[in-house]
mmCIF file of C-alpha atoms and ligand atoms in Angstrom:
data_model
loop_
_atom_site.group_PDB
_atom_site.id
_atom_site.type_symbol
_atom_site.label_atom_id
_atom_site.label_comp_id
_atom_site.label_asym_id
_atom_site.label_seq_id
_atom_site.Cartn_x
_atom_site.Cartn_y
_atom_site.Cartn_z
ATOM 1 C CA MET L 166 -0.073 0.004 -0.307
ATOM 2 C CA ASP L 167 1.137 3.499 -0.467
ATOM 3 C CA TYR L 168 1.033 6.699 1.015
ATOM 4 C CA ASP L 169 2.804 9.881 2.027
ATOM 5 C CA TYR L 170 2.537 9.885 5.909
ATOM 6 C CA LEU L 171 2.152 7.384 8.811
ATOM 7 C CA ILE L 172 0.194 8.697 11.486
ATOM 8 C CA LYS L 173 0.235 6.650 14.758
ATOM 9 C CA LEU L 174 -2.678 7.575 16.961
ATOM 10 C CA LEU L 175 -3.234 6.062 20.285
ATOM 11 C CA CYS L 176 -6.701 6.425 22.151
ATOM 12 C CA VAL L 177 -6.381 6.341 26.125
ATOM 13 C CA GLY L 178 -8.911 6.543 29.169
ATOM 14 C CA ASP L 179 -10.681 4.208 31.146
ATOM 15 C CA SER L 180 -11.537 1.073 31.042
ATOM 16 C CA GLY L 181 -15.309 0.790 30.002
ATOM 17 C CA VAL L 182 -15.724 4.110 28.356
ATOM 18 C CA GLY L 183 -15.574 3.386 24.837
ATOM 19 C CA LYS L 184 -12.036 3.163 23.335
ATOM 20 C CA THR L 185 -12.318 -0.037 21.327
ATOM 21 C CA SER L 186 -16.363 1.240 20.361
ATOM 22 C CA PHE L 187 -14.370 5.035 19.103
ATOM 23 C CA LEU L 188 -12.025 3.274 16.652
ATOM 24 C CA TYR L 189 -14.425 0.422 15.296
ATOM 25 C CA LYS L 190 -17.436 2.692 14.025
ATOM 26 C CA TYR L 191 -14.311 5.385 12.521
ATOM 27 C CA THR L 192 -12.599 2.400 10.877
ATOM 28 C CA ASP L 193 -15.550 -0.024 10.308
ATOM 29 C CA GLY L 194 -19.053 2.180 10.439
ATOM 30 C CA VAL L 195 -20.264 -0.625 13.443
ATOM 31 C CA PHE L 196 -21.618 -0.774 16.611
ATOM 32 C CA HIS L 197 -21.438 -3.235 19.085
ATOM 33 C CA THR L 198 -23.493 -3.215 22.394
ATOM 34 C CA GLN L 199 -21.235 -5.814 24.346
ATOM 35 C CA PHE L 200 -17.561 -5.150 25.381
ATOM 36 C CA ILE L 201 -15.296 -6.112 22.205
ATOM 37 C CA SER L 202 -12.525 -7.816 23.402
ATOM 38 C CA THR L 203 -9.392 -6.669 22.363
ATOM 39 C CA VAL L 204 -7.337 -9.725 22.743
ATOM 40 C CA GLY L 205 -4.715 -10.473 20.214
ATOM 41 C CA ILE L 206 -5.980 -7.191 18.252
ATOM 42 C CA ASP L 207 -2.712 -4.555 18.032
ATOM 43 C CA PHE L 208 -4.389 -1.659 16.564
ATOM 44 C CA ARG L 209 -6.528 -0.726 13.270
ATOM 45 C CA GLU L 210 -5.998 1.157 10.505
ATOM 46 C CA LYS L 211 -7.392 3.168 8.097
ATOM 47 C CA THR L 212 -6.344 5.172 4.819
ATOM 48 C CA VAL L 213 -7.363 8.573 4.116
ATOM 49 C CA ILE L 214 -6.899 11.525 1.967
ATOM 50 C CA TYR L 215 -5.806 14.721 3.818
ATOM 51 C CA GLN L 216 -5.864 18.367 2.219
ATOM 52 C CA GLN L 217 -2.835 20.815 2.907
ATOM 53 C CA ASN L 218 -1.980 23.964 1.572
ATOM 54 C CA GLY L 219 -4.252 23.153 -2.018
ATOM 55 C CA ARG L 220 -2.412 19.645 -1.967
ATOM 56 C CA GLN L 221 -3.800 15.876 -1.280
ATOM 57 C CA HIS L 222 -1.418 14.095 0.797
ATOM 58 C CA ARG L 223 -2.569 10.035 1.197
ATOM 59 C CA ILE L 224 -1.835 9.298 5.132
ATOM 60 C CA HIS L 225 -2.524 5.946 6.495
ATOM 61 C CA LEU L 226 -3.517 5.845 10.068
ATOM 62 C CA GLN L 227 -2.735 3.543 12.935
ATOM 63 C CA LEU L 228 -4.963 3.837 15.850
ATOM 64 C CA TRP L 229 -3.801 2.104 18.653
ATOM 65 C CA ASP L 230 -6.078 1.308 22.198
ATOM 66 C CA THR L 231 -3.648 -0.147 23.941
ATOM 67 C CA ALA L 232 -1.860 2.052 26.308
ATOM 68 C CA GLY L 233 1.810 1.527 26.199
ATOM 69 C CA GLN L 234 2.146 2.858 23.130
ATOM 70 C CA GLU L 235 2.807 6.368 24.161
ATOM 71 C CA ARG L 236 6.501 6.746 23.467
ATOM 72 C CA ASP L 237 5.527 5.747 19.656
ATOM 73 C CA ALA L 238 1.845 7.935 19.291
ATOM 74 C CA MET L 239 2.354 11.348 17.062
ATOM 75 C CA GLY L 240 -1.240 12.006 18.747
ATOM 76 C CA PHE L 241 -3.987 10.989 21.449
ATOM 77 C CA LEU L 242 -7.366 10.668 21.407
ATOM 78 C CA LEU L 243 -8.176 10.814 25.619
ATOM 79 C CA LEU L 244 -11.873 9.914 26.171
ATOM 80 C CA PHE L 245 -14.269 9.509 29.322
ATOM 81 C CA ASP L 246 -17.779 8.215 29.248
ATOM 82 C CA LEU L 247 -20.409 11.165 29.709
ATOM 83 C CA THR L 248 -22.195 8.626 32.146
ATOM 84 C CA ASN L 249 -19.477 7.905 34.329
ATOM 85 C CA GLU L 250 -18.031 10.841 36.258
ATOM 86 C CA ALA L 251 -14.770 8.427 37.652
ATOM 87 C CA SER L 252 -13.944 8.639 34.069
ATOM 88 C CA PHE L 253 -13.945 12.223 33.513
ATOM 89 C CA LEU L 254 -11.850 12.691 37.416
ATOM 90 C CA GLU L 255 -9.565 10.182 36.098
ATOM 91 C CA VAL L 256 -8.566 12.718 33.008
ATOM 92 C CA ARG L 257 -5.960 14.772 34.345
ATOM 93 C CA ASN L 258 -4.235 11.743 35.109
ATOM 94 C CA TRP L 259 -4.069 10.328 31.951
ATOM 95 C CA ILE L 260 -3.299 13.838 30.772
ATOM 96 C CA GLU L 261 0.201 13.252 32.845
ATOM 97 C CA GLN L 262 0.563 9.770 31.808
ATOM 98 C CA LEU L 263 1.032 10.808 28.148
ATOM 99 C CA LYS L 264 2.777 14.054 29.196
ATOM 100 C CA THR L 265 5.609 11.444 30.562
ATOM 101 C CA HIS L 266 5.363 8.495 28.559
ATOM 102 C CA SER L 267 4.696 10.212 25.222
ATOM 103 C CA LEU L 268 8.188 11.962 23.212
ATOM 104 C CA SER L 269 6.831 15.618 23.594
ATOM 105 C CA ASP L 270 6.060 17.498 27.013
ATOM 106 C CA ASP L 271 3.151 19.176 25.054
ATOM 107 C CA PRO L 272 1.590 16.154 22.873
ATOM 108 C CA ASP L 273 -1.645 16.372 20.453
ATOM 109 C CA ILE L 274 -4.630 15.275 22.583
ATOM 110 C CA VAL L 275 -8.156 15.698 21.912
ATOM 111 C CA LEU L 276 -10.401 15.384 25.013
ATOM 112 C CA CYS L 277 -13.534 13.633 23.885
ATOM 113 C CA GLY L 278 -16.947 13.424 26.231
ATOM 114 C CA HIS L 279 -18.051 9.802 25.081
ATOM 115 C CA LYS L 280 -21.028 7.949 24.854
ATOM 116 C CA CYS L 281 -23.271 11.344 24.321
ATOM 117 C CA ASP L 282 -26.337 9.781 22.811
ATOM 118 C CA LEU L 283 -26.816 9.046 26.950
ATOM 119 C CA GLN L 284 -28.358 12.288 27.668
ATOM 120 C CA GLU L 285 -30.540 10.783 30.107
ATOM 121 C CA LYS L 286 -27.480 9.420 32.378
ATOM 122 C CA ARG L 287 -25.404 12.224 31.444
ATOM 123 C CA LEU L 288 -23.246 12.808 34.812
ATOM 124 C CA VAL L 289 -20.950 15.351 33.757
ATOM 125 C CA ASN L 290 -22.082 18.680 31.911
ATOM 126 C CA GLN L 291 -21.250 20.089 28.901
ATOM 127 C CA ASN L 292 -19.945 23.240 30.514
ATOM 128 C CA ARG L 293 -17.789 21.856 33.638
ATOM 129 C CA ALA L 294 -16.337 19.614 30.179
ATOM 130 C CA ARG L 295 -15.223 22.399 28.274
ATOM 131 C CA GLU L 296 -14.071 24.318 30.991
ATOM 132 C CA PHE L 297 -11.556 21.496 31.877
ATOM 133 C CA ALA L 298 -10.407 21.146 28.248
ATOM 134 C CA LYS L 299 -9.827 25.045 28.049
ATOM 135 C CA ASN L 300 -8.225 25.141 31.031
ATOM 136 C CA HIS L 301 -5.427 22.476 29.659
ATOM 137 C CA ASN L 302 -5.439 23.573 26.443
ATOM 138 C CA LEU L 303 -6.811 20.818 25.085
ATOM 139 C CA ALA L 304 -9.900 20.246 21.843
ATOM 140 C CA TYR L 305 -13.078 19.210 23.261
ATOM 141 C CA LEU L 306 -15.576 17.005 21.311
ATOM 142 C CA GLU L 307 -18.716 15.323 22.802
ATOM 143 C CA THR L 308 -18.707 12.238 20.728
ATOM 144 C CA SER L 309 -20.869 8.562 20.177
ATOM 145 C CA ALA L 310 -19.913 5.338 18.723
ATOM 146 C CA LYS L 311 -23.484 4.559 18.326
ATOM 147 C CA THR L 312 -24.870 7.318 16.958
ATOM 148 C CA GLY L 313 -21.257 8.653 15.117
ATOM 149 C CA GLN L 314 -21.701 12.147 16.150
ATOM 150 C CA ASN L 315 -18.240 13.916 15.998
ATOM 151 C CA ILE L 316 -16.556 10.718 15.605
ATOM 152 C CA ASP L 317 -14.648 11.566 12.292
ATOM 153 C CA ARG L 318 -14.428 15.344 13.155
ATOM 154 C CA ALA L 319 -12.469 14.146 16.528
ATOM 155 C CA ILE L 320 -10.034 12.606 14.566
ATOM 156 C CA ASP L 321 -9.625 15.500 11.699
ATOM 157 C CA ILE L 322 -8.923 17.730 14.562
ATOM 158 C CA LEU L 323 -6.538 15.581 15.724
ATOM 159 C CA LEU L 324 -4.981 14.756 12.485
ATOM 160 C CA ASP L 325 -5.082 18.674 11.947
ATOM 161 C CA ARG L 326 -3.102 19.263 14.834
ATOM 162 C CA VAL L 327 -0.551 16.585 14.119
ATOM 163 C CA MET L 328 0.164 17.344 10.593
ATOM 164 C CA TYR L 329 0.883 21.091 12.010
ATOM 165 C CA ARG L 330 3.738 20.123 13.370
ATOM 166 C CA MET L 331 4.976 18.048 10.580
HETATM 167 P P1 GDP J 592 -13.478 -0.132 26.471
HETATM 168 O O1 GDP J 592 -12.929 -0.847 27.150
HETATM 169 O O2 GDP J 592 -12.721 2.107 26.060
HETATM 170 O O3 GDP J 592 -12.166 0.027 25.107
HETATM 171 O O4 GDP J 592 -14.805 -0.145 25.823
HETATM 172 P P2 GDP J 592 -15.476 -0.441 24.737
HETATM 173 O O5 GDP J 592 -15.092 -0.090 23.643
HETATM 174 O O6 GDP J 592 -15.098 -1.818 24.860
HETATM 175 O O7 GDP J 592 -17.164 0.025 25.417
HETATM 176 C C1 GDP J 592 -17.804 -0.947 26.623
HETATM 177 C C2 GDP J 592 -19.343 -0.409 26.252
HETATM 178 O O8 GDP J 592 -20.055 0.611 26.347
HETATM 179 C C3 GDP J 592 -19.461 -1.772 25.422
HETATM 180 O O9 GDP J 592 -20.714 -1.959 26.247
HETATM 181 C C4 GDP J 592 -20.291 -0.405 24.595
HETATM 182 O O10 GDP J 592 -21.053 -0.883 23.492
HETATM 183 C C5 GDP J 592 -20.345 0.338 25.204
HETATM 184 N N1 GDP J 592 -20.278 1.819 24.340
HETATM 185 C C6 GDP J 592 -19.080 2.558 23.927
HETATM 186 N N2 GDP J 592 -19.407 3.711 22.709
HETATM 187 C C7 GDP J 592 -20.341 3.571 23.327
HETATM 188 C C8 GDP J 592 -21.196 4.961 22.767
HETATM 189 O O11 GDP J 592 -20.921 6.255 22.022
HETATM 190 N N3 GDP J 592 -23.006 4.862 23.440
HETATM 191 C C9 GDP J 592 -23.168 4.168 23.942
HETATM 192 N N4 GDP J 592 -24.796 3.924 24.864
HETATM 193 N N5 GDP J 592 -22.608 2.929 24.642
HETATM 194 C C10 GDP J 592 -21.283 2.655 24.145
HETATM 195 MG MG1 MG J 593 -11.164 -1.982 24.719
#
């Protein structure tokens, strides 16, 4: 397969927040209601066309959802579950992890308040998450692997940040 850039992204966040589902939706367009076993599967892949200064580039994306790949990743999706406050409170620690283990001390991170389709179960309100993201200089989006809301957009925003540095 030929491409202009190989970009490795890592999806992190507490167990159960929807990392594997997010990546499946992005690469295959499908959503499963059960936990997806990631045993034996290290990453998912997708080639996208990226426009920059009027030029088209073929970008081959490698999307990992296993912590431990921080050193090789060029950008990060940090997910928490909007229906699980503990997963939001852990975001601070995930940011520290990424700063410690990635090559950059100012890594590109897009924060995703995930499972936004479950509005009636929401426990983290949007202003609170937005304020947090603003204070930490992160982009913030609310996403759903069930409806597909903002899944492509989250990756696009992260890609913009990563490509800007190249
Ligand atoms: P991971 O441990 O972070 O990889 O989480 P999974 O992707 O395995 O998802 C955990 C559970 O949350 C599964 O039951 C998924 O079906 C569910 N889930 C994931 N994303 C969403 C979403 O956007 N909306 C809803 N309603 N459920 C989701
Ligand atoms: Mg998983």
